[in-house]
Tab-separated table of C-alpha atoms in Angstrom:
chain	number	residue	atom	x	y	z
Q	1481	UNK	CA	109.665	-14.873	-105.591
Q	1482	UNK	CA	105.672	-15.564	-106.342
Q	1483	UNK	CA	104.265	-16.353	-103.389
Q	1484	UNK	CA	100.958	-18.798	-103.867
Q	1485	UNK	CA	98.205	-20.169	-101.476
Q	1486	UNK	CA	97.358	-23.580	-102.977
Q	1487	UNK	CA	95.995	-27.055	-101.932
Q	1488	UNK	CA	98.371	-30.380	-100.607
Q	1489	UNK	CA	96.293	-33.220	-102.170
Q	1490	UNK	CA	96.882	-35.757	-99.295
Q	1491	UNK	CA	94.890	-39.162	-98.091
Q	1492	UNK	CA	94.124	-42.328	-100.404
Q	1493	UNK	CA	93.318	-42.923	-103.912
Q	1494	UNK	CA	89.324	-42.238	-103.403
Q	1495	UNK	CA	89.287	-40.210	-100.284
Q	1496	UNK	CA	91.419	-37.769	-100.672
Q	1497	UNK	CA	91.697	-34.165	-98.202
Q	1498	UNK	CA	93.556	-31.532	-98.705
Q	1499	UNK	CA	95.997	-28.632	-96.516
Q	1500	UNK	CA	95.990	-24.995	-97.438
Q	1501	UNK	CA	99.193	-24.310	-97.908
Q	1502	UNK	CA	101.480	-20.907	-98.348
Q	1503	UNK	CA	104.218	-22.299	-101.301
Q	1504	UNK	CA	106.703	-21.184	-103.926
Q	1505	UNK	CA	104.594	-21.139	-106.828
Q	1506	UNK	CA	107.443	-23.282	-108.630
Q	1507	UNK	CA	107.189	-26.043	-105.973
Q	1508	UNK	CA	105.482	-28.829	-107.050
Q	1509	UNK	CA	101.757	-29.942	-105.801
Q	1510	UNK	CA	102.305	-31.923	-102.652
Q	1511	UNK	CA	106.542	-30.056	-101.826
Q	1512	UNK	CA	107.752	-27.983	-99.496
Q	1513	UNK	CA	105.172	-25.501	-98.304
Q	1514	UNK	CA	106.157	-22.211	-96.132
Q	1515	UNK	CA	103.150	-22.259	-93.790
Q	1516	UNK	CA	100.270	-24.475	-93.559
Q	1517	UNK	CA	96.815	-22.158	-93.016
Q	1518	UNK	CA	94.395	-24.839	-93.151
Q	1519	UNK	CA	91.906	-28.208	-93.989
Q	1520	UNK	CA	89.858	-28.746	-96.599
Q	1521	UNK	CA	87.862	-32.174	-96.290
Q	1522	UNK	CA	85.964	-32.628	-99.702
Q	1523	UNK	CA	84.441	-36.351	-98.501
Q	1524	UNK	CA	82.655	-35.267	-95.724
Q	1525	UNK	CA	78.996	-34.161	-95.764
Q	1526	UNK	CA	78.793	-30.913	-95.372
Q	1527	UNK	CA	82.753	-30.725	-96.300
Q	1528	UNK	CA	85.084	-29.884	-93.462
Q	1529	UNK	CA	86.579	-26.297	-94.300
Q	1530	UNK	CA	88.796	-24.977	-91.419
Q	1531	UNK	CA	91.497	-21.606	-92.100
Q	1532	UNK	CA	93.028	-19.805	-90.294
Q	1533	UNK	CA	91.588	-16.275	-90.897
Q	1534	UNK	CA	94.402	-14.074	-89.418
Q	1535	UNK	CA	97.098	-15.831	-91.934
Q	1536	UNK	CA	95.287	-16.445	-95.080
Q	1537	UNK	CA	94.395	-12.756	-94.449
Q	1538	UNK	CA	98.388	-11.824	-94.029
Q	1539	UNK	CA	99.104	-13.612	-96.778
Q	1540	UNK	CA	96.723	-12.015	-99.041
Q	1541	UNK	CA	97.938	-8.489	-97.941
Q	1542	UNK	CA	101.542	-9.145	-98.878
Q	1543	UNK	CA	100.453	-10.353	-102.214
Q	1544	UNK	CA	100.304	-13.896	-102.217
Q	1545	UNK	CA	97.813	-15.415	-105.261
Q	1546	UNK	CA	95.234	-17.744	-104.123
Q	1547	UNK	CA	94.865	-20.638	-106.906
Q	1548	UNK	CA	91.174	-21.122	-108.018
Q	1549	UNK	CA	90.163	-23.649	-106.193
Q	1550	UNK	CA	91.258	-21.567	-102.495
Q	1551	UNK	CA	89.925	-18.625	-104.363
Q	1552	UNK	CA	86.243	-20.615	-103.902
Q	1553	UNK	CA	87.526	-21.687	-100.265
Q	1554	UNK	CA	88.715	-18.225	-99.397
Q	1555	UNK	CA	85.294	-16.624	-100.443
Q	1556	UNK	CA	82.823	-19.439	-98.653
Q	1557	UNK	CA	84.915	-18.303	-95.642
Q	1558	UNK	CA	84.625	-15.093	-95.803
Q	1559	UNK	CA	88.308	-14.519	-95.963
Q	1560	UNK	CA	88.405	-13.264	-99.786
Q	1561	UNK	CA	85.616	-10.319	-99.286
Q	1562	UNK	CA	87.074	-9.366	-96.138
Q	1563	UNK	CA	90.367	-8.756	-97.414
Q	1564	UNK	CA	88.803	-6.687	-101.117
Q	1565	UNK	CA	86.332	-5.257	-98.711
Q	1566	UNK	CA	82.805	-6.928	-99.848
Q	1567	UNK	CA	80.496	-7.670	-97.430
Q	1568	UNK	CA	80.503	-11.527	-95.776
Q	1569	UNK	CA	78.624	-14.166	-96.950
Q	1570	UNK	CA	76.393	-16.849	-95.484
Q	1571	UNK	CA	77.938	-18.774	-92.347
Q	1572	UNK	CA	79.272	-21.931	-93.377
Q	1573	UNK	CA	76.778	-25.649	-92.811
Q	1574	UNK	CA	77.819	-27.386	-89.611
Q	1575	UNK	CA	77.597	-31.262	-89.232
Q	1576	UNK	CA	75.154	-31.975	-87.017
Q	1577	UNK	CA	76.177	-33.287	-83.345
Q	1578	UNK	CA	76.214	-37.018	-83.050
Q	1579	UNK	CA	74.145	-38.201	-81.007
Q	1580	UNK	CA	75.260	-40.188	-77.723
Q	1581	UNK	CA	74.680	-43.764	-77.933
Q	1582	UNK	CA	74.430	-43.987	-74.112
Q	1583	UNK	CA	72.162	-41.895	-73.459
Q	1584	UNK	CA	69.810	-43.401	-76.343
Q	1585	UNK	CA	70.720	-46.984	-74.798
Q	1586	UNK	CA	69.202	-45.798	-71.607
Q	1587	UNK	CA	66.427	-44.229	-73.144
Q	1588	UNK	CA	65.459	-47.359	-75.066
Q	1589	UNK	CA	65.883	-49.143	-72.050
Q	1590	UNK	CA	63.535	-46.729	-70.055
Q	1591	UNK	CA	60.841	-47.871	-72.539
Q	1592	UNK	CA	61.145	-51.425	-72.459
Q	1593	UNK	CA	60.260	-50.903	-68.770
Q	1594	UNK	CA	63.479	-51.919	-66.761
Q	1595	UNK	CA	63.010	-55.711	-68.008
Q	1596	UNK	CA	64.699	-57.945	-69.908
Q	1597	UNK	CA	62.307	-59.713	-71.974
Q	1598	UNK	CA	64.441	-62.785	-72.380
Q	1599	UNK	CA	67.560	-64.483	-73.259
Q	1600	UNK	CA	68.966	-64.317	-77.592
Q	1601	UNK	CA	69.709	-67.317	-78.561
Q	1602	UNK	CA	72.281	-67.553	-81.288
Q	1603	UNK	CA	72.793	-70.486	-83.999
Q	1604	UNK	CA	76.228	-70.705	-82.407
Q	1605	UNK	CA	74.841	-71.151	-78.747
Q	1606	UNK	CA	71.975	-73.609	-80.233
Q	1607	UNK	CA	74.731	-76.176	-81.563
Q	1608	UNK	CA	76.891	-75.561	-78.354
Q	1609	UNK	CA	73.563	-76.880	-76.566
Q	1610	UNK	CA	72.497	-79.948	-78.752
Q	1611	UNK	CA	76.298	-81.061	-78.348
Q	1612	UNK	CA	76.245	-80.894	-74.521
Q	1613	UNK	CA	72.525	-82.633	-74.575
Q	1614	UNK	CA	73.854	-85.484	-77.226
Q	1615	UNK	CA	77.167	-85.491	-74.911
Q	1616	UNK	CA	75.575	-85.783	-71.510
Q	1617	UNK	CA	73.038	-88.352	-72.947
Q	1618	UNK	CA	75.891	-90.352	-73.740
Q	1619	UNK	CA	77.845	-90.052	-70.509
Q	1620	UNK	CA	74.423	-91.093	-68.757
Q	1621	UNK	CA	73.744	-94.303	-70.866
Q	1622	UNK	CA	77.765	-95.199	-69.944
Q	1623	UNK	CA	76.951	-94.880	-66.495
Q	1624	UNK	CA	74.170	-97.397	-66.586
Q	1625	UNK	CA	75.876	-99.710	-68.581
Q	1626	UNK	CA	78.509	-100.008	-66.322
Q	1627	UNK	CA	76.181	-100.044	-63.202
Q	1628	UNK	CA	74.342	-103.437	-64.612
């Protein structure tokens, strides 16, 4: 049996990510896999590439045939050239940490100097308050007509 390390296309029409799988090379694209080794996220800026080294690395020793496209994967991660015995390449981009909004709320708020400087006034809360003026104006000229 031909043993073949190729990508699961999962996700929706325009954002798709993929699995690194371990399949039958006569399954079909998205079957039954024997092991899944890893993530490949395409969208994602950099791209999300996550494998586990200690498999893919198995697999490739008992002669399983990485498909082109895991063949790039498999040599950004350093997995390829440590199995043929090349020397590793660059370490992979990282995202960069998100920043927490908290602690830039505060911040902001440290600036501003501990004071609010006044209320927002919506459009919403402006017609809420020419209604309860045009109502209370209208309760008041009741009450004097029925006072006279």
């Amino acid at each position: 049996m031909a043993v073949k390390i190729k990508l699961k296309r999962l996700g929706k029409i325009r954002s798709p990510h993929y699995r690194i799988i371990v399949a039958d090379s006569r399954t079909r694209r998205d079957g039954r896999a024997i092991e899944e080794i890893g993530l490949y996220h395409p969208v994602q800026n950099p791209s999300r590439i996550e494998v586990d080294s200690d498999r893919a690395r198995y697999w490739l020793s008992v002669g399983a045939q990485p498909t082109e496209p895991v063949l790039a994967i498999l040599k950004l991660t350093g997995d390829w050239q440590a199995h043929k015995g090349l020397p590793a390449p660059a370490p992979l981009l990282q995202p960069e940490p998100k920043a927490d909004k908290r602690a830039l709320f505060e911040a902001a708020l440290k600036d501003s100097g501990d004071e609010p400087k006044g209320e927002a006034i919506t459009q919403k809360a402006k017609k809420t308050d020419k209604k309860a003026d045009e109502a209370g104006t209208e309760s008041s000229a009741a009450a004097e007509s029925t006072e006279a």
